[in-house]
Tab-separated table of C-alpha atoms in Angstrom:
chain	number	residue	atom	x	y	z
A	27	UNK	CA	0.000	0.000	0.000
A	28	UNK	CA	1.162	3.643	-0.991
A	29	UNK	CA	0.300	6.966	-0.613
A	30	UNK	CA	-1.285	8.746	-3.091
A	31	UNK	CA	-2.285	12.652	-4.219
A	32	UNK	CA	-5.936	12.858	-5.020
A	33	UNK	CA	-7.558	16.097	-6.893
A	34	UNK	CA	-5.405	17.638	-9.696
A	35	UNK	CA	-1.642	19.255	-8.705
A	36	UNK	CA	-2.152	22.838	-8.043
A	37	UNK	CA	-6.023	22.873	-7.398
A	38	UNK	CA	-7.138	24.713	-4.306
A	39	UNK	CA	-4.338	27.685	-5.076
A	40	UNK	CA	-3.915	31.497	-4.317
A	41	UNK	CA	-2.708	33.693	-7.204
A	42	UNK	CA	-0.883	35.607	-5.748
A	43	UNK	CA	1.360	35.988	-2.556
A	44	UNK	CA	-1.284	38.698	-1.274
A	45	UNK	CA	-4.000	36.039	-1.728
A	46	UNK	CA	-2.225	33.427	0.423
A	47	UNK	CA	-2.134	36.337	3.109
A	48	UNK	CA	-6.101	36.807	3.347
A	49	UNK	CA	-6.752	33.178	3.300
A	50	UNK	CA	-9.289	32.575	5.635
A	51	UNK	CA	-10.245	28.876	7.353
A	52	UNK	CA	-12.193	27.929	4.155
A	53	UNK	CA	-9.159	28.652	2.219
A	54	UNK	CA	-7.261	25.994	3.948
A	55	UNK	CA	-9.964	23.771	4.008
A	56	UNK	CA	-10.067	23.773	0.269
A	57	UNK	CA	-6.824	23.908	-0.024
A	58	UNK	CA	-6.528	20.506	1.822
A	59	UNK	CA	-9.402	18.867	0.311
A	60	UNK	CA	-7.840	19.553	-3.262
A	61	UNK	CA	-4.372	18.318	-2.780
A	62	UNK	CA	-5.507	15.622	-0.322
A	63	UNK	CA	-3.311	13.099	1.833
A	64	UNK	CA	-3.574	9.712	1.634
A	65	UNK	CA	-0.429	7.497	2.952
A	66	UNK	CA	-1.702	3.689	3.708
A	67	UNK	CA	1.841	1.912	4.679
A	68	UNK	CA	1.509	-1.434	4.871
A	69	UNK	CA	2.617	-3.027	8.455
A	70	UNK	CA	6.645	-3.307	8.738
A	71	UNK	CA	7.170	-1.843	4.977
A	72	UNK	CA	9.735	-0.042	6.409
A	73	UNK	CA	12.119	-3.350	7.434
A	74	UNK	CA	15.655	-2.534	9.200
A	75	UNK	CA	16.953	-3.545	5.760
A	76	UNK	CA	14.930	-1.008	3.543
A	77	UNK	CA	15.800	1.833	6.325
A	78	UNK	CA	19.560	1.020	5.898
A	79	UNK	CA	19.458	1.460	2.356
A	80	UNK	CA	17.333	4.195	2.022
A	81	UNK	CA	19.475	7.318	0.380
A	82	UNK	CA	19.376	11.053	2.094
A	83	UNK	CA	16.738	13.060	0.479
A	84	UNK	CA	19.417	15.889	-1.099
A	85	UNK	CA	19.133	18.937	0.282
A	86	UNK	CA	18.577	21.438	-2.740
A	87	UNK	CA	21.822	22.813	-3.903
A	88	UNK	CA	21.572	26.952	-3.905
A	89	UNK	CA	24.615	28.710	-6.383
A	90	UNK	CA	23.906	32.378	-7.406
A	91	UNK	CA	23.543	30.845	-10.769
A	92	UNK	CA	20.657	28.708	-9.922
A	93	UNK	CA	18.953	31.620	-8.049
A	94	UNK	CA	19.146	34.176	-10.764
A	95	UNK	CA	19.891	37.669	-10.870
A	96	UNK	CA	17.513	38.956	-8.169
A	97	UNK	CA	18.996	37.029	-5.369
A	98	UNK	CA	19.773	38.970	-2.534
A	99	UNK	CA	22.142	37.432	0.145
A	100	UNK	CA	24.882	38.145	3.037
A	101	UNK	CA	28.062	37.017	2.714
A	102	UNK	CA	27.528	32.961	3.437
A	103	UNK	CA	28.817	32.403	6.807
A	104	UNK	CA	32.389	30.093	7.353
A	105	UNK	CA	31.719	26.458	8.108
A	106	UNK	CA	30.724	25.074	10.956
A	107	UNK	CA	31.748	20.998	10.944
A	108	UNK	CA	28.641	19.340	12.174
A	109	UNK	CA	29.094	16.820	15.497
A	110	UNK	CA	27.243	13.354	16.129
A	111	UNK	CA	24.823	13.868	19.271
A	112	UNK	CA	26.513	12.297	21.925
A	113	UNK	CA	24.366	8.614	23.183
A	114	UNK	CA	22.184	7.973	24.614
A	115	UNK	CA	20.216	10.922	23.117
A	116	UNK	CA	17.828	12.985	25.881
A	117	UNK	CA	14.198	13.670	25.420
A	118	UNK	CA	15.301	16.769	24.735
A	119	UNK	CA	17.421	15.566	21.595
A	120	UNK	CA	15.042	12.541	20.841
A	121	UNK	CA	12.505	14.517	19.662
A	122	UNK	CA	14.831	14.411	16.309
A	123	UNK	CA	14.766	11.350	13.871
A	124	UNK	CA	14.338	10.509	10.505
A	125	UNK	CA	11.531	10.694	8.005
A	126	UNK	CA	12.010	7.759	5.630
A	127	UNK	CA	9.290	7.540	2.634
A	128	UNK	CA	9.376	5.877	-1.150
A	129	UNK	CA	10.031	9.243	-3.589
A	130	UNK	CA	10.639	8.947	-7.747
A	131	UNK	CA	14.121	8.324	-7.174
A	132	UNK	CA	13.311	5.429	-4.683
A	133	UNK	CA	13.370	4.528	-1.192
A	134	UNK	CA	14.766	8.168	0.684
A	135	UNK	CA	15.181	9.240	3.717
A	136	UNK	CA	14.882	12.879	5.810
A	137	UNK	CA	14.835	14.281	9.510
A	138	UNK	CA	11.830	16.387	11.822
A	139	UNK	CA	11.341	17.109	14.930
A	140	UNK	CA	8.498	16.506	17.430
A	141	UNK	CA	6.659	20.091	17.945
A	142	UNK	CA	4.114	20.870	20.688
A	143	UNK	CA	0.402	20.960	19.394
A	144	UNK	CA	-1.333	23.607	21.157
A	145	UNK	CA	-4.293	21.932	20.108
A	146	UNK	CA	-3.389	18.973	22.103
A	147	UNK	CA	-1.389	19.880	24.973
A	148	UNK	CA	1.152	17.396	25.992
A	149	UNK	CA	0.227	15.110	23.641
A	150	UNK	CA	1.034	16.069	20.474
A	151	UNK	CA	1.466	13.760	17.252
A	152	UNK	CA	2.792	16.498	15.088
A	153	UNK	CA	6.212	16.314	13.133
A	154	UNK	CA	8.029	19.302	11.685
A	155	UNK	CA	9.985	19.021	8.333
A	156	UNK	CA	10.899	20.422	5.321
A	157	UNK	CA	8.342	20.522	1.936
A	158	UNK	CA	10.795	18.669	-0.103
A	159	UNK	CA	10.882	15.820	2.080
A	160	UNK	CA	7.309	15.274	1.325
A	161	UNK	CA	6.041	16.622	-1.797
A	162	UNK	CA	7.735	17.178	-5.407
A	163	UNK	CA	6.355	20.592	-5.691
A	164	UNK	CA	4.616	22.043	-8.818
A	165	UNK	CA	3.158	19.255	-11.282
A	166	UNK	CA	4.572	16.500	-8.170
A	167	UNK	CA	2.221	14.690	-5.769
A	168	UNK	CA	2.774	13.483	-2.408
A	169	UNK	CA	5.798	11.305	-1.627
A	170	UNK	CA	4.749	7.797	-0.167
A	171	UNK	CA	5.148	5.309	2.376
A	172	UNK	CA	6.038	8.086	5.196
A	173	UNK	CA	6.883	6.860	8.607
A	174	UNK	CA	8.770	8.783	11.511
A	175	UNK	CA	10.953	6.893	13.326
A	176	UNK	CA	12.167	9.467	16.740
A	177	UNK	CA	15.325	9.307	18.491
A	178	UNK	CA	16.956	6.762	15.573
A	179	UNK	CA	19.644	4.723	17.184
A	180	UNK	CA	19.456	6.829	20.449
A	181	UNK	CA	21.798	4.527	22.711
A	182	UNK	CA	24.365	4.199	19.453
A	183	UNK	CA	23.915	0.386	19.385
A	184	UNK	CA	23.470	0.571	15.486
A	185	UNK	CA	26.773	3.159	15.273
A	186	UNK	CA	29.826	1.740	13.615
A	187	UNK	CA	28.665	-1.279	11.541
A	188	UNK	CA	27.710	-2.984	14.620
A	189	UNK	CA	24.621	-5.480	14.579
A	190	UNK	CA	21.696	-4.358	15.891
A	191	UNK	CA	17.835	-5.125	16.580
A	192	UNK	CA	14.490	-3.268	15.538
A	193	UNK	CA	14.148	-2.124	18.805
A	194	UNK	CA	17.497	-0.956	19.231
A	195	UNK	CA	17.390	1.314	16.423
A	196	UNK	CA	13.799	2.585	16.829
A	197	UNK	CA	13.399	2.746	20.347
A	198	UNK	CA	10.077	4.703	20.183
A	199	UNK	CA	8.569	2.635	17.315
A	200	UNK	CA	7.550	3.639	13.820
A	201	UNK	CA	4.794	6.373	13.225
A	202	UNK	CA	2.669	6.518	10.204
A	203	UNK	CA	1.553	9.794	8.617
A	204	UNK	CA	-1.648	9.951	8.831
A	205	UNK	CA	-2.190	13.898	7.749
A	206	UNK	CA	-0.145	16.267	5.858
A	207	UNK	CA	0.556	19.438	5.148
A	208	UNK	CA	3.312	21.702	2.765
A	209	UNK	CA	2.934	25.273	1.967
A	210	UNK	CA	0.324	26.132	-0.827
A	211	UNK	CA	3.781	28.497	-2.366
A	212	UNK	CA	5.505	24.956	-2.345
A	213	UNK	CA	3.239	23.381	-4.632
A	214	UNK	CA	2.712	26.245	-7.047
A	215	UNK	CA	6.435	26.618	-7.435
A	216	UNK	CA	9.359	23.975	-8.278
A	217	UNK	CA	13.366	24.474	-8.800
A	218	UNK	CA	15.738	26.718	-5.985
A	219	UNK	CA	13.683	30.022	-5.638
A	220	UNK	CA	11.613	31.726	-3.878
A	221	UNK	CA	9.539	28.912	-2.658
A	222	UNK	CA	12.542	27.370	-1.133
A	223	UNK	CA	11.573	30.533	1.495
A	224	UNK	CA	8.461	28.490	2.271
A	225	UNK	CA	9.762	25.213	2.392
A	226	UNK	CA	8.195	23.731	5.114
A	227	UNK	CA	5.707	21.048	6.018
A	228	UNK	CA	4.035	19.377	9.100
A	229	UNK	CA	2.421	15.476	9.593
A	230	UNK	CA	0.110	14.010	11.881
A	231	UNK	CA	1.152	10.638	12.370
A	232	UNK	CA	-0.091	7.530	14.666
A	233	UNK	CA	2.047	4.634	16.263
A	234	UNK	CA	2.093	1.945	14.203
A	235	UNK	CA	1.670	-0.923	16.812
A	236	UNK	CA	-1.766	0.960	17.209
A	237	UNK	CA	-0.438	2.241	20.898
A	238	UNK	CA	-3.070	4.721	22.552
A	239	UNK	CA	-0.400	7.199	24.006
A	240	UNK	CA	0.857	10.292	21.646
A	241	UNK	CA	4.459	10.528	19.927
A	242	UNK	CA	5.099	13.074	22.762
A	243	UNK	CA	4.027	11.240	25.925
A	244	UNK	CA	6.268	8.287	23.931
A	245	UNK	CA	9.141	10.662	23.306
A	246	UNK	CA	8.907	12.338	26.250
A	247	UNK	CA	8.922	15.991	24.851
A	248	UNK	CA	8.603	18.268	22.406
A	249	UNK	CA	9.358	21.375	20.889
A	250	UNK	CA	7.188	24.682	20.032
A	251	UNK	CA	7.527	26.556	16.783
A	252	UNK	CA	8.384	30.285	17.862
A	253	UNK	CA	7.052	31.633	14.657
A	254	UNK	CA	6.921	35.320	13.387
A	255	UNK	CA	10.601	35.513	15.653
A	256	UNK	CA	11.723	38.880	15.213
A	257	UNK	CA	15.020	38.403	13.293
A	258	UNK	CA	17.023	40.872	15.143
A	259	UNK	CA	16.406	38.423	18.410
A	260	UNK	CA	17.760	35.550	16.393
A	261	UNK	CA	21.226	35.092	17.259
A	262	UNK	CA	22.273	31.977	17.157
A	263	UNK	CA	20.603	28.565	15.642
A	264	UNK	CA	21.631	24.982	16.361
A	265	UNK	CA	20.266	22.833	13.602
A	266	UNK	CA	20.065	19.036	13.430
A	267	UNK	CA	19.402	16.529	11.190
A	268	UNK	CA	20.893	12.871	10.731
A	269	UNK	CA	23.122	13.347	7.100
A	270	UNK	CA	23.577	10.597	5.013
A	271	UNK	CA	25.889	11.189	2.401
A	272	UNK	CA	29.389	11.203	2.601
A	273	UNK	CA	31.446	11.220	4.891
A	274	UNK	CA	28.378	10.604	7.197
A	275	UNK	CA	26.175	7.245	7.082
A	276	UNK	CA	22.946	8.387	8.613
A	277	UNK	CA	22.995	6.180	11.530
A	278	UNK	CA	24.034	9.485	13.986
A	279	UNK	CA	21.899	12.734	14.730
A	280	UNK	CA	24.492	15.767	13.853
A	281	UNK	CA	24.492	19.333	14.922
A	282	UNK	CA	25.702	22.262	13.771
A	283	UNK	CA	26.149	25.105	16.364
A	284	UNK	CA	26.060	28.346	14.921
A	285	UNK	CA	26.867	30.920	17.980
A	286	UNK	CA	26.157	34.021	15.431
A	287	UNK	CA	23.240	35.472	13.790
A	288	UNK	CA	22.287	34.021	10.932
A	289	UNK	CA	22.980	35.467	7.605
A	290	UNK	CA	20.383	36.248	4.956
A	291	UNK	CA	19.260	34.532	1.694
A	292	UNK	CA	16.567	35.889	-0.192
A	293	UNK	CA	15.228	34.775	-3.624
A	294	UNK	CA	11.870	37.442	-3.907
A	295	UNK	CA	11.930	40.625	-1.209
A	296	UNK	CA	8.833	40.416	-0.772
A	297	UNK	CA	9.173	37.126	1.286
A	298	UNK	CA	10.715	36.002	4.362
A	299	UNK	CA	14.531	36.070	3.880
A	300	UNK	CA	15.908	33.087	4.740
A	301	UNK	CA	18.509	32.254	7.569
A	302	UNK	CA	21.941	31.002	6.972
A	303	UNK	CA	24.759	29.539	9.015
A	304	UNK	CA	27.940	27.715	8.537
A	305	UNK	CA	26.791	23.574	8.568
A	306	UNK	CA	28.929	20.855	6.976
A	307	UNK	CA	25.512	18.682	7.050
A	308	UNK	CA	24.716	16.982	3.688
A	309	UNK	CA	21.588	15.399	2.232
A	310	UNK	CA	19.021	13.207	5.050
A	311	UNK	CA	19.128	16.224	7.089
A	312	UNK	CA	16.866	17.763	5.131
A	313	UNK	CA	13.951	19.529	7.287
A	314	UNK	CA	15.809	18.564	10.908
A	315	UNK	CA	14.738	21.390	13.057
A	316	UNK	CA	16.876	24.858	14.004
A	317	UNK	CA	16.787	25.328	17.637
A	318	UNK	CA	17.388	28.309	19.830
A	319	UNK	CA	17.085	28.906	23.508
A	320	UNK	CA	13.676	31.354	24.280
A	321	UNK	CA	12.544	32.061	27.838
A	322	UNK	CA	15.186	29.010	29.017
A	323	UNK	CA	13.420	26.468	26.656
A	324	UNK	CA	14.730	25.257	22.996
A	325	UNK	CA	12.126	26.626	20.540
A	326	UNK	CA	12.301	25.639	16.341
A	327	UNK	CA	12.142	28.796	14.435
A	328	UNK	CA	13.526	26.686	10.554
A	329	UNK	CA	14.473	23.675	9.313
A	330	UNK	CA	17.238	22.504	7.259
A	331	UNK	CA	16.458	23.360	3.399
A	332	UNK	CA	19.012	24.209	0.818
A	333	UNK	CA	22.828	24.248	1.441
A	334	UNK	CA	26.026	24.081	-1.229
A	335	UNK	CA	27.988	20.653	-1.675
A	336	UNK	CA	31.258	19.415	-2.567
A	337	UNK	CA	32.396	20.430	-0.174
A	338	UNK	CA	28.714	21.364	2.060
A	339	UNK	CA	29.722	24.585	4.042
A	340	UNK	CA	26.339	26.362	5.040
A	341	UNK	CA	22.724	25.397	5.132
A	342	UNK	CA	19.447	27.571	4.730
A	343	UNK	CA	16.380	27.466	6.151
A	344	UNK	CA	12.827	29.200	5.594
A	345	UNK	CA	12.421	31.971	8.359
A	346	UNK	CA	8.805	30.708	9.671
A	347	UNK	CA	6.507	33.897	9.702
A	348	UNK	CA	3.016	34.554	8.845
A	349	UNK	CA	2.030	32.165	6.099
A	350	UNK	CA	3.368	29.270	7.780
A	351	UNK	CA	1.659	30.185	11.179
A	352	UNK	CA	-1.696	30.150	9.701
A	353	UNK	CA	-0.715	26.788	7.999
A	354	UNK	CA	0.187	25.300	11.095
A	355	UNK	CA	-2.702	26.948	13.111
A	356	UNK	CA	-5.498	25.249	10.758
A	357	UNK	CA	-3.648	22.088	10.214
A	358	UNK	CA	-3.055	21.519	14.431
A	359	UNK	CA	-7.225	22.755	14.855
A	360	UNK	CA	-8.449	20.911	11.965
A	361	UNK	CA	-6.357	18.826	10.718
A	362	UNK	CA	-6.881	15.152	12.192
């Protein structure tokens, strides 16, 4: 069983950017109902041997070529080498793992993070991730077979070729999406652009040994989205994400630690700009969350999106302001 896009690709759609902004609950309803979810995995699809082999989703590769001439960006930041999390991983760090679902170029894999749902108050079942790691974009469909598997080899018993057990590397289980949801910019648009400043998406999912407690009472945390952060209070980000290609193997959850404020990358002005920082992270950690400390408490304010490779130096990430609060507003009220 697969998942599958019903209703044509790009139904349900504003015109404009302005459009988007005066979408009202209708809007998002329609929106939702015309590029519907479906993702029926079939029990254990996702075997230790199809997770080991699954590739890292690439991160989008940005060059001032690809972006055209009315890029506007800071000088990209140096690099910051990334650093495995150290086992076992906290609930604090757990709250990270991979994303791994079937896309055109076969069996893939990404990161998210566990985010509070003020809908459901300690016990939310929402994931956090990037757009790319689970929808094509414009004239693409849903990718399939999506499961979250938290805190991936959190006591490092799969690290270093070693043999290892299901329940060793997914100590909290597998969790099928169930619900879905990317930006309405992200399906309009395709290639590195502008809509790479609204590359974001969230899932519902559900244990799949049919367990009655929530992904966070499982976990045993989660994070909140701080969005509409004023940028001049960002200044620092720590993003993380389990990389897959080389030199990494996808088994450990990285960081980078970026103790300056982010630099800017903007594709069209009149969007969010996006933030930057030195990361040597390469493709898997695709939509891992960007923490920073708010009121004494880790809060994600972007996820990993596009970076350079060969070597990877810095990552980008969509800075998460009005457009995707409303999306994540309707889709944690509504969305079930």
């Amino acid at each position: 069983m697969t998942a599958a896009a019903t209703g044509k690709p790009g139904a349900g759609l504003p015109t404009s950017l302005q459009d988007l902004a005066n979408w009202k609950l209708d809007d998002w309803a329609r929106f939702i109902k015309d590029n519907a979810f479906v993702n029926e995995v079939a029990q254990d699809f996702w075997s230790i041997a199809k997770m080991e082999d699954a590739k890292g989703r690439a991160t989008p590769e940005y060059s001032a070529k690809s972006a055209g001439s009315t890029v506007e960006r800071d000088e990209p930041p140096a690099a910051i080498p990334a650093r495995p999390q150290q086992h076992p991983y906290s609930p604090a760090t757990a709250v990270v793992g991979k994303i791994f679902m079937t896309a055109p170029e076969g069996d893939s894999m990404c990161s998210g993070t566990v985010v509070s749902d003020p809908a459901n108050p300690g016990r939310s079942n929402l994931v956090y991730t990037a757009a790319h790691c689970l929808h094509d974009g414009k004239g693409g469909t849903w990718l399939k077979n999506i499961v979250f598997v938290p805190g991936y080899n959190r006591d490092g018993q799969a690290s270093r070729g070693k043999k290892y057990t299901e329940q060793q590397v997914s100590p909290y289980g597998r969790w099928t999406a169930v619900n879905a949801l990317v930006s309405p910019t992200w399906v309009k648009e395709s290639g590195v652009g502008p809509n790479s400043q609204y590359d974001y998406g969230i899932i519902r999912v559900r244990n799949e040994n049919g367990s009655g407690k929530s992904l966070e009472e499982t976990v045993g945390s989660s994070i909140p989205v701080w969005f509409n952060a004023p940028r001049e209070q960002i200044t620092s980000a720590f993003s993380y994400g389990y990389p897959a290609e080389r030199p990494f193997d996808g088994m450990e959850l990285n960081h980078c630690d970026s103790t300056l404020r982010p630099a800017k990358l903007s594709f069209d002005p009149a969007r969010p700009p996006m933030y930057v920082i030195g990361c040597t992270m390469t493709g898997g950690s695709s939509g891992g969350g960007w923490f920073i400390t708010k009121d004494g408490k880790p809060n994600l304010i972007s996820v990993n999106s596009i970076g350079n490779r060969n070597p990877s130096e810095y990552m980008a990430g969509p800075s998460l302001q009005e457009q995707a609060k409303q999306a994540f507003d309707y889709f944690s009220k509504n969305a079930k």
